[in-house]
mmCIF file of C-alpha atoms in Angstrom:
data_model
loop_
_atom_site.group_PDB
_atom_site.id
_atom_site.type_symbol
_atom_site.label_atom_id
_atom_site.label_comp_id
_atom_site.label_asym_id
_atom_site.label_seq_id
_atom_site.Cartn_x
_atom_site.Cartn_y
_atom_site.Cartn_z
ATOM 1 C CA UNK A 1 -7.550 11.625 -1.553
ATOM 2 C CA UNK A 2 -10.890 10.778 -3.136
ATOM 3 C CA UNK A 3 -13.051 11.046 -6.015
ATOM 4 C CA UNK A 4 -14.826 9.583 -9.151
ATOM 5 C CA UNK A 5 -13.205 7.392 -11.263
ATOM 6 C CA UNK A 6 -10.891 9.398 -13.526
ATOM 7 C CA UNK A 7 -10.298 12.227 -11.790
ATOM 8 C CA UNK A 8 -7.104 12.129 -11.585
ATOM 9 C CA UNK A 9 -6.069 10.717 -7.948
ATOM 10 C CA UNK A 10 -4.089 8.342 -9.651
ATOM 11 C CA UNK A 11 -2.175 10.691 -11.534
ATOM 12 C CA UNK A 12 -2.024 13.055 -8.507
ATOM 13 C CA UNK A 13 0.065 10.254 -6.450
ATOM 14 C CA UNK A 14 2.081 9.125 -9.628
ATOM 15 C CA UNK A 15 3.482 12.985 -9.584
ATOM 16 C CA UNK A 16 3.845 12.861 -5.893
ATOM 17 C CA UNK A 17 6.383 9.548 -6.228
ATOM 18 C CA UNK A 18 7.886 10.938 -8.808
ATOM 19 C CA UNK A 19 6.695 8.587 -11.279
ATOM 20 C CA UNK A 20 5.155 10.457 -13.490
ATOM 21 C CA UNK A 21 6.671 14.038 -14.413
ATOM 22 C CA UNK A 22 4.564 17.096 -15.074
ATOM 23 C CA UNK A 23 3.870 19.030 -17.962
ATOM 24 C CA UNK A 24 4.080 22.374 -15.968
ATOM 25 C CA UNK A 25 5.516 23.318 -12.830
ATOM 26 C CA UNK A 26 7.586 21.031 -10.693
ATOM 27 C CA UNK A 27 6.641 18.866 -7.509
ATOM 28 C CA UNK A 28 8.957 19.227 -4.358
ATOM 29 C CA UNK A 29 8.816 16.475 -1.637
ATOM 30 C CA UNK A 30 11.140 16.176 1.151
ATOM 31 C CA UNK A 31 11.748 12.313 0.655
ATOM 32 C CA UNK A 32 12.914 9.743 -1.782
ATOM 33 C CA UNK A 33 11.988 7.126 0.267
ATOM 34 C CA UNK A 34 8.262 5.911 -1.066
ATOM 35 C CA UNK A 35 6.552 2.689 -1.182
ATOM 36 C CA UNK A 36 3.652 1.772 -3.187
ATOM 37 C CA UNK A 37 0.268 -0.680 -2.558
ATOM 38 C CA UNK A 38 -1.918 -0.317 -5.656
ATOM 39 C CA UNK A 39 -5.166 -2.500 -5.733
ATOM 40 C CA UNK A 40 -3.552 -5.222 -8.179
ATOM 41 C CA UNK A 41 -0.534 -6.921 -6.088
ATOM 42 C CA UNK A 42 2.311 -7.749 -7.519
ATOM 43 C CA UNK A 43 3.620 -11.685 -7.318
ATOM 44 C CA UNK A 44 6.378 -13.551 -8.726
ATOM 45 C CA UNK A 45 6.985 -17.170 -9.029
ATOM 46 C CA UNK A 46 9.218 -17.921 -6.406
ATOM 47 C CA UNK A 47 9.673 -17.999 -2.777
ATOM 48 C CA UNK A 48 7.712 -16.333 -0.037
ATOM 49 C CA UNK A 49 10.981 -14.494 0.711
ATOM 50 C CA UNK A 50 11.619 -13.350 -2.901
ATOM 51 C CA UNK A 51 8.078 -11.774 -3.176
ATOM 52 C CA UNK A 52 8.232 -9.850 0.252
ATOM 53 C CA UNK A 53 12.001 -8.334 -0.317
ATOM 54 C CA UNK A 54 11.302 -7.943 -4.149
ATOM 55 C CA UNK A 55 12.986 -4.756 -4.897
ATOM 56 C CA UNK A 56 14.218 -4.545 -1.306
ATOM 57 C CA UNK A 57 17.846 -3.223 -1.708
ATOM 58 C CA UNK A 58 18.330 -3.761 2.294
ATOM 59 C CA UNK A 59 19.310 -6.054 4.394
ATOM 60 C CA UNK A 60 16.626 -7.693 6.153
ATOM 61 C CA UNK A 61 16.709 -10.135 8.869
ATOM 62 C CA UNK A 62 14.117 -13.194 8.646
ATOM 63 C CA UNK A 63 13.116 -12.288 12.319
ATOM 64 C CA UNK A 64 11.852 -9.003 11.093
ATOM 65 C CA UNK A 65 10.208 -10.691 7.846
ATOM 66 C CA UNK A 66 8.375 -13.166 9.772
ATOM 67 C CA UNK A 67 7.348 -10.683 12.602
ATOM 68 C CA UNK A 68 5.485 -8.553 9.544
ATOM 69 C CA UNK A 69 4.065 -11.863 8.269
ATOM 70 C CA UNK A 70 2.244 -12.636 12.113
ATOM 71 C CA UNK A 71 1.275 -8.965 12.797
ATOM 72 C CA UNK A 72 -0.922 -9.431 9.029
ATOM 73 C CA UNK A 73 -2.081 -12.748 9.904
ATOM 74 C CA UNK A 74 -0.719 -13.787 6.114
ATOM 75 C CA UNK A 75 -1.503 -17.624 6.871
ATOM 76 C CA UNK A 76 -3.547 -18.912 9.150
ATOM 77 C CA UNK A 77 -1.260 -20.966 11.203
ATOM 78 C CA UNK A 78 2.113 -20.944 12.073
ATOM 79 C CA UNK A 79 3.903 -24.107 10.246
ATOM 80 C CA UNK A 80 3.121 -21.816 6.863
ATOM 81 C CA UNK A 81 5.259 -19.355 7.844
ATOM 82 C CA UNK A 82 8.310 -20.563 6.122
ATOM 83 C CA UNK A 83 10.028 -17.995 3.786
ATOM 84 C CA UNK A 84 11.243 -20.510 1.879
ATOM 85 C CA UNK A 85 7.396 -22.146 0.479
ATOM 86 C CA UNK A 86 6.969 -21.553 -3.602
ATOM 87 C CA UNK A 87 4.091 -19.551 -3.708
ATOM 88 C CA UNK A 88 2.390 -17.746 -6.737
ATOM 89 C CA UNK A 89 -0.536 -15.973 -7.440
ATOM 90 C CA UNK A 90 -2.433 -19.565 -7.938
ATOM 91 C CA UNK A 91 -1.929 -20.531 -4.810
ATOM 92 C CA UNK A 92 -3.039 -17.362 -2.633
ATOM 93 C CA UNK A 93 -6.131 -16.261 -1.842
ATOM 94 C CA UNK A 94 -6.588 -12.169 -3.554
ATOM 95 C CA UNK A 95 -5.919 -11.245 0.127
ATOM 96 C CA UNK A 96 -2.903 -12.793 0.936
ATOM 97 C CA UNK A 97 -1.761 -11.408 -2.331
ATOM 98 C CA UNK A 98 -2.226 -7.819 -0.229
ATOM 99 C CA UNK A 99 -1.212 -8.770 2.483
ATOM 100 C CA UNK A 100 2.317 -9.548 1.135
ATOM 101 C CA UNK A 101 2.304 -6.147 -1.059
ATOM 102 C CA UNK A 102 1.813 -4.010 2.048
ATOM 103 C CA UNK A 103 4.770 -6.508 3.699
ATOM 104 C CA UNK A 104 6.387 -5.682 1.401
ATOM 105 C CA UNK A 105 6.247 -1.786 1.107
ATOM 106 C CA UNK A 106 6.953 -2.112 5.206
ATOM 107 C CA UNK A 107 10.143 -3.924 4.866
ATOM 108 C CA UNK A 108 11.275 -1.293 2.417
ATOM 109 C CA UNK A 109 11.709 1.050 5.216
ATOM 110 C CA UNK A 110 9.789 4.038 3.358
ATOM 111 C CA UNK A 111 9.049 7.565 4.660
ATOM 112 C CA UNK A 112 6.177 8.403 2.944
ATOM 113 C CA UNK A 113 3.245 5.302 1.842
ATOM 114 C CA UNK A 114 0.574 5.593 -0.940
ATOM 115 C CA UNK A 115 -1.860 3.693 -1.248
ATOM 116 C CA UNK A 116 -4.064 4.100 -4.280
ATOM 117 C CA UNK A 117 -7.075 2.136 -3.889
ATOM 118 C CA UNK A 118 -4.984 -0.650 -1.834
ATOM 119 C CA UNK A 119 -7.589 -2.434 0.270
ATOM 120 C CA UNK A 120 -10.453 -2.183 -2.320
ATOM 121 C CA UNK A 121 -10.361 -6.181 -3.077
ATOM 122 C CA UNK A 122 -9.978 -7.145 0.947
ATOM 123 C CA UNK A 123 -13.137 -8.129 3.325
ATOM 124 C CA UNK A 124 -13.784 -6.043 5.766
ATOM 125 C CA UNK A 125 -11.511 -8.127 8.790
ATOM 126 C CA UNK A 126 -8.718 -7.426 6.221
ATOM 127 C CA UNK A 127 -9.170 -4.063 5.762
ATOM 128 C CA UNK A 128 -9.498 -3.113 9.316
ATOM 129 C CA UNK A 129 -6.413 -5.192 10.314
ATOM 130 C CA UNK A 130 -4.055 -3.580 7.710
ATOM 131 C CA UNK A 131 -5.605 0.137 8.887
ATOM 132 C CA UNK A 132 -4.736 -0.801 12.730
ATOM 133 C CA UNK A 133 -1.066 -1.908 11.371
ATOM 134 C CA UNK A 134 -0.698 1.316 9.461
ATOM 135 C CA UNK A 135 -2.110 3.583 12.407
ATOM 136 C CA UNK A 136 0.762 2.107 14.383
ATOM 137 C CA UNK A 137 3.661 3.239 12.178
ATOM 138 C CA UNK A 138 5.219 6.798 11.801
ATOM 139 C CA UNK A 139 4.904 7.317 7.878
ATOM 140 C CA UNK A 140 3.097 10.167 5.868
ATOM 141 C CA UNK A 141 0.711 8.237 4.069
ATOM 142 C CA UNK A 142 -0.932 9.529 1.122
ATOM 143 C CA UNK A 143 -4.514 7.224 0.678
ATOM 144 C CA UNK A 144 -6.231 7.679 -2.669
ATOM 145 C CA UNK A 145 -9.900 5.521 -1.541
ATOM 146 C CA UNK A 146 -13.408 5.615 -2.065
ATOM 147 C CA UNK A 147 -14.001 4.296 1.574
ATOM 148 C CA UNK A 148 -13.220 7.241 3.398
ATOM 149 C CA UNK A 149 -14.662 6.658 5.964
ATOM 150 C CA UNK A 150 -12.771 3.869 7.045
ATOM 151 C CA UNK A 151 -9.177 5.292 7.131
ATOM 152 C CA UNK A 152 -8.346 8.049 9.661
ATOM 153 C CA UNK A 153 -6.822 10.678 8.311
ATOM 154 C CA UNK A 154 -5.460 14.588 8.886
ATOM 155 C CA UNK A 155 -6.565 16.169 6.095
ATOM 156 C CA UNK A 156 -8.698 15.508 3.010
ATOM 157 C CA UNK A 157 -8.130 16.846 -0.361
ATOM 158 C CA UNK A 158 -11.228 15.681 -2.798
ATOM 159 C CA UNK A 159 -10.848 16.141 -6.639
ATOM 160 C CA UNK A 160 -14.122 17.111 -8.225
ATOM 161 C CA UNK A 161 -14.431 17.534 -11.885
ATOM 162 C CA UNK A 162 -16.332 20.313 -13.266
ATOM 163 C CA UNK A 163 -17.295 20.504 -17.032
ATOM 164 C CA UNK A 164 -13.516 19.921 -18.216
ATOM 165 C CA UNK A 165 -11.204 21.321 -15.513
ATOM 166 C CA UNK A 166 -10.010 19.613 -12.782
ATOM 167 C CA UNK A 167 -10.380 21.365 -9.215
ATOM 168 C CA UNK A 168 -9.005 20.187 -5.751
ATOM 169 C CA UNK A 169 -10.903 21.075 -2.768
ATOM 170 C CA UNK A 170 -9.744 20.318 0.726
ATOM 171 C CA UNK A 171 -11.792 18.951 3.285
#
């Protein structure tokens, strides 16, 4: 999904997740099984293991945890890897910060991913190492971005904004 600022693509995927309810109409989606990656990650004072299964009503084995932690290169070597270091948002870089909210969305087993402006803060070796992990899962996800063009996608809806309505056309 893209276009200007305040066009609504946030409000679109709020609707979608049932967030947000509409005014008119109803929304239908075959799943209740969504995850979330805004561009401002969310990070709690505690463990590493608290802030990737925050929310996380499964069970969830360490082995999977840490697997997720390698595949998105969270730390740079392998003796930081334990789920048990005190982290907060003082002591991550703005990327590792990501890095654990996408983590964390994956270990929540979801059917359907949006992401609403979710790598917007990352360099570009971030970016293109959290699109090659998504590319290799299964999920509908719904990407709300002004860098279209590097996310592969099926289809394309763009929301223009003409004088005061709001109209969708798909690409």
């Amino acid at each position: 999904i893209t276009g200007d600022n305040g066009s609504g693509k946030s409000t679109l995927l709020g609707l979608i997740s049932g967030i947000l309810n509409p005014n008119n109409g109803k929304i239908e989606c075959f799943s209740d099984r969504f995850a979330y990656v805004g561009a401002t990650p969310l990070i709690i004072k505690g463990s590493l293991r608290e802030n990737l299964l925050y929310g996380n009503n499964l069970k969830v084995k360490d082995k999977e945890v840490l697997k997720l932690v390698k595949s998105y290169k969270l730390f740079i070597d392998d003796q930081d890897e334990v789920l048990d270091k005190q982290i907060t948002n003082k002591s991550l870089s703005s990327g590792q910060m990501q890095k654990i909210s996408f983590i964390r969305a994956m270990l929540s087993n979801p059917m359907v991913l949006i992401l609403d402006e979710s790598t917007s803060n990352l360099d570009y070796d971030s970016r293109k190492l959290i699109n090659e992990q998504l590319k290799s899962t299964k999920l509908t996800i719904i990407n709300s971005t002004h860098s279209i063009e590097e996310v592969d996608y099926d289809h394309h809806l763009h929301i223009d904004i003409l004088d005061t309505k709001r109209r969708l056309r798909i690409v």
